[in-house]
Structure formats: C-alpha cells, structure tokens
Amino acid sequence: MYAPERQQEILRLAREGGRVDVLSLAEEFQVTAETVRRDLKALDRAGLVRRVHGGAIPAGRLDFEPDLAERDAVAADEKQRIARAALAELPGGEGGIGSSGSVILDAGTTAARLAAEIPLEAELTVVTHGLPVAARLADHPGLTLHLVGGRIRHRTRAAVDDWALRAYREINADVLFLATNGFSPEGGLTTPDLAEAAVKRALIAAARRVVLLADSAKYGQQHFARFGELSDVDLLITDTGLSPDDALAIERAGTEVVRA
C-alpha cells in the first residue's frame, strides 16, 4: 500500500472511531511506528487530523464526546485493570469490607467498572451523580448509597447543574474516584462540557483524597473545559500504555502513579 492510500485509510479509521493510535495502526498496516507517525504528521499538516499523545483524532473533534456505550468499548481491558487496581484505594482497603469510610464515584465508564468490582460485603457510604454507577451499586446491602440529582446529560448519564453542585458542597468524603477526558501536567484536567466541569470541580473540593482513574489514551488530550490541575490529584491509576518517562514526569510534579 502506498503512503497516500494508507493515509486515506487512517483518516477513515479516525473519523469512524474518533481516534487512532500509532501502535495499532503499525500492526494493522504492517509498517513501523515511525512510518505511522510520518503519516499522522502529513495528515496533521493537511488539517485533517489533530495529533495527540500516542495517536491522533479527526480535526475539529477535540470536543467530540462519544456516547456512553462507545466510550465503554474503548480501552476496555485497560479500564478493567484500572478498576481492579482502584479497589485497594477504597477506605480500609480490601474492597471496603469492614470499613465505615465514605467515597465519591464520579460519572464515567471506568468508575462504573469500579462500582461493579466493589464486593457485596463492602460497608461504605457512596455518593455518586452517575446513573450507571448507582445502578451497579443499588443491590449492595452493606452500602449507604446516595444518588445526587440534577439535570441528566444524555451522553454521560450524569447529573449536572445547581442541584448537583449544592449537594457536593455539603459533603466531605474520604476518597474521590475522579474521571476525566484528558490529562497532562501542562494541560491539566479537561472535559468537553462546562456543566460537567463545574461538577468535577465540586467533587475535588468535597474529598480529602483524589484518585484519578484514566486510561493512557487520555494522556495529552485537551478539551474545552478545564476543571483542575494534575497537582489536584493525589494518585493517578492508569495502564501500562503510559510510558515510564511520562509517569516519572507526573510523579515529579507531586502525583503518585500506578500503572496497572
């Protein structure tokens, strides 16, 4: 396959999937990663894609927000490993069994996976504004579950606006499990929607410890609404797609990193 043909196919994949990554493209086209990077550079110069850490997204799609099902299917294995690693960060450890601690679970696909991993024997107070998160915890007899209300955003199934903000101002939780669409030391924590960003700022203020659950594909991405700095995060749980050098740079800035 000639370079123009390959680049056209890369553009098609980016538009269909919302993102492409270098290693997957190299494997699919049986070329080196450096060849793919040159293809992405050419497409970027033509204004057809925007390069991000590890790959590219279609031009004009920095604030594109896939729906919940699409996002849950992306990096599914990585999200599952992150969720399982996050169990150790529940108050009391061991999945919150025998603990009387309190946690906030942000709306997000990885947070929902964490909710599914919490044992039925867990004894925690859990607060969330994410409908999928609450649905996965509703049958846990040992939990005290609080569902925060507000306007529900269709794409994320999350409550936003003043009702949600007021509720989070009234609590002080032990641990927040935070979600984001993009993160980096320079760009901070970002998401496409201003209302979601406002709730996320309130979450950070409502917890004594902040644990960010984010797969490595989100590293280097920047979206419209900035809701915090990476320094607001005590611990980042991500996957091994984040390079050791990038992990070290994040830790030097004061955030502990676990690569699951």
Short mmCIF file of N, CA and C in Angstrom, two decimals, residues 111-179:
data_model
loop_
_atom_site.label_atom_id
_atom_site.label_comp_id
_atom_site.label_asym_id
_atom_site.label_seq_id
_atom_site.Cartn_x
_atom_site.Cartn_y
_atom_site.Cartn_z
N ALA A 111 -15.18 4.44 36.26
CA ALA A 111 -15.80 4.48 37.59
C ALA A 111 -16.93 3.46 37.68
N ALA A 112 -17.69 3.29 36.61
CA ALA A 112 -18.76 2.29 36.61
C ALA A 112 -18.18 0.87 36.71
N ARG A 113 -17.03 0.65 36.09
CA ARG A 113 -16.37 -0.64 36.22
C ARG A 113 -15.89 -0.86 37.65
N LEU A 114 -15.39 0.18 38.28
CA LEU A 114 -15.01 0.08 39.68
C LEU A 114 -16.22 -0.27 40.53
N ALA A 115 -17.34 0.38 40.28
CA ALA A 115 -18.56 0.10 41.03
C ALA A 115 -18.93 -1.38 40.91
N ALA A 116 -18.77 -1.95 39.71
CA ALA A 116 -19.10 -3.36 39.50
C ALA A 116 -18.15 -4.28 40.24
N GLU A 117 -16.94 -3.80 40.56
CA GLU A 117 -15.94 -4.62 41.25
C GLU A 117 -16.08 -4.57 42.77
N ILE A 118 -16.81 -3.59 43.31
CA ILE A 118 -16.94 -3.47 44.76
C ILE A 118 -17.70 -4.67 45.31
N PRO A 119 -17.13 -5.38 46.28
CA PRO A 119 -17.78 -6.60 46.79
C PRO A 119 -19.12 -6.32 47.45
N LEU A 120 -20.02 -7.31 47.39
CA LEU A 120 -21.31 -7.17 48.05
C LEU A 120 -21.16 -6.99 49.56
N GLU A 121 -20.03 -7.45 50.12
CA GLU A 121 -19.83 -7.34 51.56
C GLU A 121 -19.31 -5.97 51.99
N ALA A 122 -19.03 -5.09 51.04
CA ALA A 122 -18.47 -3.78 51.38
C ALA A 122 -19.43 -2.98 52.25
N GLU A 123 -18.86 -2.25 53.19
CA GLU A 123 -19.64 -1.40 54.09
C GLU A 123 -19.11 0.02 53.98
N LEU A 124 -19.67 0.76 53.05
CA LEU A 124 -19.20 2.11 52.75
C LEU A 124 -20.38 3.05 52.56
N THR A 125 -20.11 4.33 52.69
CA THR A 125 -21.04 5.35 52.23
C THR A 125 -20.55 5.81 50.87
N VAL A 126 -21.40 5.67 49.86
CA VAL A 126 -21.03 6.00 48.49
C VAL A 126 -21.94 7.10 47.97
N VAL A 127 -21.34 8.12 47.38
CA VAL A 127 -22.08 9.22 46.77
C VAL A 127 -21.72 9.28 45.29
N THR A 128 -22.72 9.38 44.43
CA THR A 128 -22.46 9.49 43.00
C THR A 128 -23.56 10.30 42.32
N HIS A 129 -23.21 10.91 41.21
CA HIS A 129 -24.21 11.59 40.37
C HIS A 129 -24.32 10.88 39.03
N GLY A 130 -23.71 9.69 38.93
CA GLY A 130 -23.75 8.91 37.69
C GLY A 130 -24.79 7.80 37.78
N LEU A 131 -25.76 7.81 36.90
CA LEU A 131 -26.82 6.81 36.94
C LEU A 131 -26.28 5.38 36.76
N PRO A 132 -25.37 5.12 35.80
CA PRO A 132 -24.85 3.75 35.66
C PRO A 132 -24.11 3.28 36.91
N VAL A 133 -23.39 4.19 37.57
CA VAL A 133 -22.68 3.84 38.80
C VAL A 133 -23.67 3.45 39.88
N ALA A 134 -24.70 4.27 40.07
CA ALA A 134 -25.71 3.98 41.09
C ALA A 134 -26.43 2.67 40.82
N ALA A 135 -26.73 2.41 39.54
CA ALA A 135 -27.45 1.18 39.20
C ALA A 135 -26.63 -0.06 39.56
N ARG A 136 -25.32 0.02 39.42
CA ARG A 136 -24.48 -1.14 39.73
C ARG A 136 -24.30 -1.35 41.23
N LEU A 137 -24.61 -0.35 42.02
CA LEU A 137 -24.42 -0.46 43.47
C LEU A 137 -25.73 -0.59 44.24
N ALA A 138 -26.85 -0.47 43.54
CA ALA A 138 -28.14 -0.41 44.23
C ALA A 138 -28.48 -1.68 45.00
N ASP A 139 -27.90 -2.83 44.61
CA ASP A 139 -28.24 -4.08 45.29
C ASP A 139 -27.21 -4.49 46.34
N HIS A 140 -26.28 -3.59 46.69
CA HIS A 140 -25.28 -3.89 47.72
C HIS A 140 -25.87 -3.61 49.10
N PRO A 141 -26.16 -4.63 49.89
CA PRO A 141 -26.87 -4.41 51.15
C PRO A 141 -26.06 -3.64 52.19
N GLY A 142 -24.73 -3.70 52.11
CA GLY A 142 -23.92 -3.03 53.13
C GLY A 142 -23.60 -1.59 52.84
N LEU A 143 -23.96 -1.11 51.66
CA LEU A 143 -23.64 0.27 51.29
C LEU A 143 -24.76 1.22 51.69
N THR A 144 -24.35 2.42 52.07
CA THR A 144 -25.29 3.54 52.16
C THR A 144 -25.07 4.36 50.90
N LEU A 145 -25.99 4.26 49.98
CA LEU A 145 -25.82 4.84 48.65
C LEU A 145 -26.63 6.12 48.52
N HIS A 146 -25.96 7.21 48.13
CA HIS A 146 -26.61 8.50 47.90
C HIS A 146 -26.49 8.85 46.42
N LEU A 147 -27.62 9.05 45.77
CA LEU A 147 -27.64 9.45 44.37
C LEU A 147 -27.93 10.95 44.29
N VAL A 148 -26.96 11.70 43.80
CA VAL A 148 -27.09 13.16 43.67
C VAL A 148 -27.93 13.48 42.43
N GLY A 149 -28.86 14.40 42.57
CA GLY A 149 -29.77 14.74 41.48
C GLY A 149 -29.33 15.95 40.69
N GLY A 150 -30.11 16.25 39.65
CA GLY A 150 -29.83 17.38 38.78
C GLY A 150 -30.30 17.08 37.37
N ARG A 151 -29.94 17.94 36.44
CA ARG A 151 -30.24 17.68 35.04
C ARG A 151 -29.34 16.56 34.54
N ILE A 152 -29.93 15.56 33.88
CA ILE A 152 -29.16 14.42 33.40
C ILE A 152 -28.69 14.67 31.97
N ARG A 153 -27.37 14.63 31.79
CA ARG A 153 -26.81 14.74 30.44
C ARG A 153 -26.95 13.39 29.74
N HIS A 154 -27.50 13.42 28.53
CA HIS A 154 -27.79 12.19 27.81
C HIS A 154 -26.51 11.40 27.52
N ARG A 155 -25.45 12.07 27.09
CA ARG A 155 -24.25 11.36 26.66
C ARG A 155 -23.53 10.66 27.80
N THR A 156 -23.59 11.23 28.99
CA THR A 156 -22.83 10.66 30.10
C THR A 156 -23.69 10.05 31.19
N ARG A 157 -25.02 10.25 31.13
CA ARG A 157 -25.95 9.79 32.17
C ARG A 157 -25.53 10.33 33.54
N ALA A 158 -25.08 11.58 33.55
CA ALA A 158 -24.60 12.21 34.78
C ALA A 158 -25.46 13.42 35.12
N ALA A 159 -25.70 13.62 36.41
CA ALA A 159 -26.44 14.79 36.87
C ALA A 159 -25.51 16.00 36.93
N VAL A 160 -25.99 17.13 36.46
CA VAL A 160 -25.20 18.36 36.46
C VAL A 160 -26.07 19.53 36.91
N ASP A 161 -25.47 20.70 36.92
CA ASP A 161 -26.12 21.97 37.26
C ASP A 161 -26.31 22.14 38.77
N ASP A 162 -27.14 23.09 39.16
CA ASP A 162 -27.12 23.62 40.52
C ASP A 162 -27.47 22.59 41.59
N TRP A 163 -28.44 21.71 41.32
CA TRP A 163 -28.79 20.70 42.33
C TRP A 163 -27.58 19.85 42.70
N ALA A 164 -26.86 19.40 41.68
CA ALA A 164 -25.67 18.58 41.92
C ALA A 164 -24.59 19.37 42.65
N LEU A 165 -24.39 20.59 42.24
CA LEU A 165 -23.35 21.42 42.87
C LEU A 165 -23.65 21.67 44.34
N ARG A 166 -24.93 21.94 44.64
CA ARG A 166 -25.31 22.19 46.04
C ARG A 166 -25.07 20.95 46.89
N ALA A 167 -25.41 19.79 46.37
CA ALA A 167 -25.25 18.56 47.14
C ALA A 167 -23.78 18.31 47.47
N TYR A 168 -22.91 18.49 46.51
CA TYR A 168 -21.50 18.21 46.75
C TYR A 168 -20.84 19.24 47.67
N ARG A 169 -21.41 20.43 47.74
CA ARG A 169 -20.87 21.42 48.69
C ARG A 169 -21.12 21.01 50.14
N GLU A 170 -22.06 20.09 50.35
CA GLU A 170 -22.48 19.75 51.71
C GLU A 170 -21.79 18.50 52.26
N ILE A 171 -20.86 17.91 51.51
CA ILE A 171 -20.24 16.66 52.00
C ILE A 171 -18.73 16.79 52.06
N ASN A 172 -18.14 15.87 52.84
CA ASN A 172 -16.69 15.80 52.98
C ASN A 172 -16.32 14.31 53.00
N ALA A 173 -15.96 13.77 51.85
CA ALA A 173 -15.73 12.33 51.70
C ALA A 173 -14.25 11.99 51.91
N ASP A 174 -14.00 10.73 52.22
CA ASP A 174 -12.63 10.27 52.39
C ASP A 174 -11.88 10.23 51.06
N VAL A 175 -12.51 9.65 50.04
CA VAL A 175 -11.83 9.44 48.76
C VAL A 175 -12.77 9.77 47.61
N LEU A 176 -12.23 10.46 46.60
CA LEU A 176 -12.93 10.68 45.34
C LEU A 176 -12.25 9.86 44.26
N PHE A 177 -13.04 9.10 43.51
CA PHE A 177 -12.55 8.44 42.31
C PHE A 177 -13.03 9.27 41.12
N LEU A 178 -12.09 9.97 40.53
CA LEU A 178 -12.38 11.02 39.55
C LEU A 178 -12.17 10.50 38.13
N ALA A 179 -12.99 10.99 37.20
CA ALA A 179 -12.86 10.67 35.78
C ALA A 179 -12.50 11.94 35.02
#
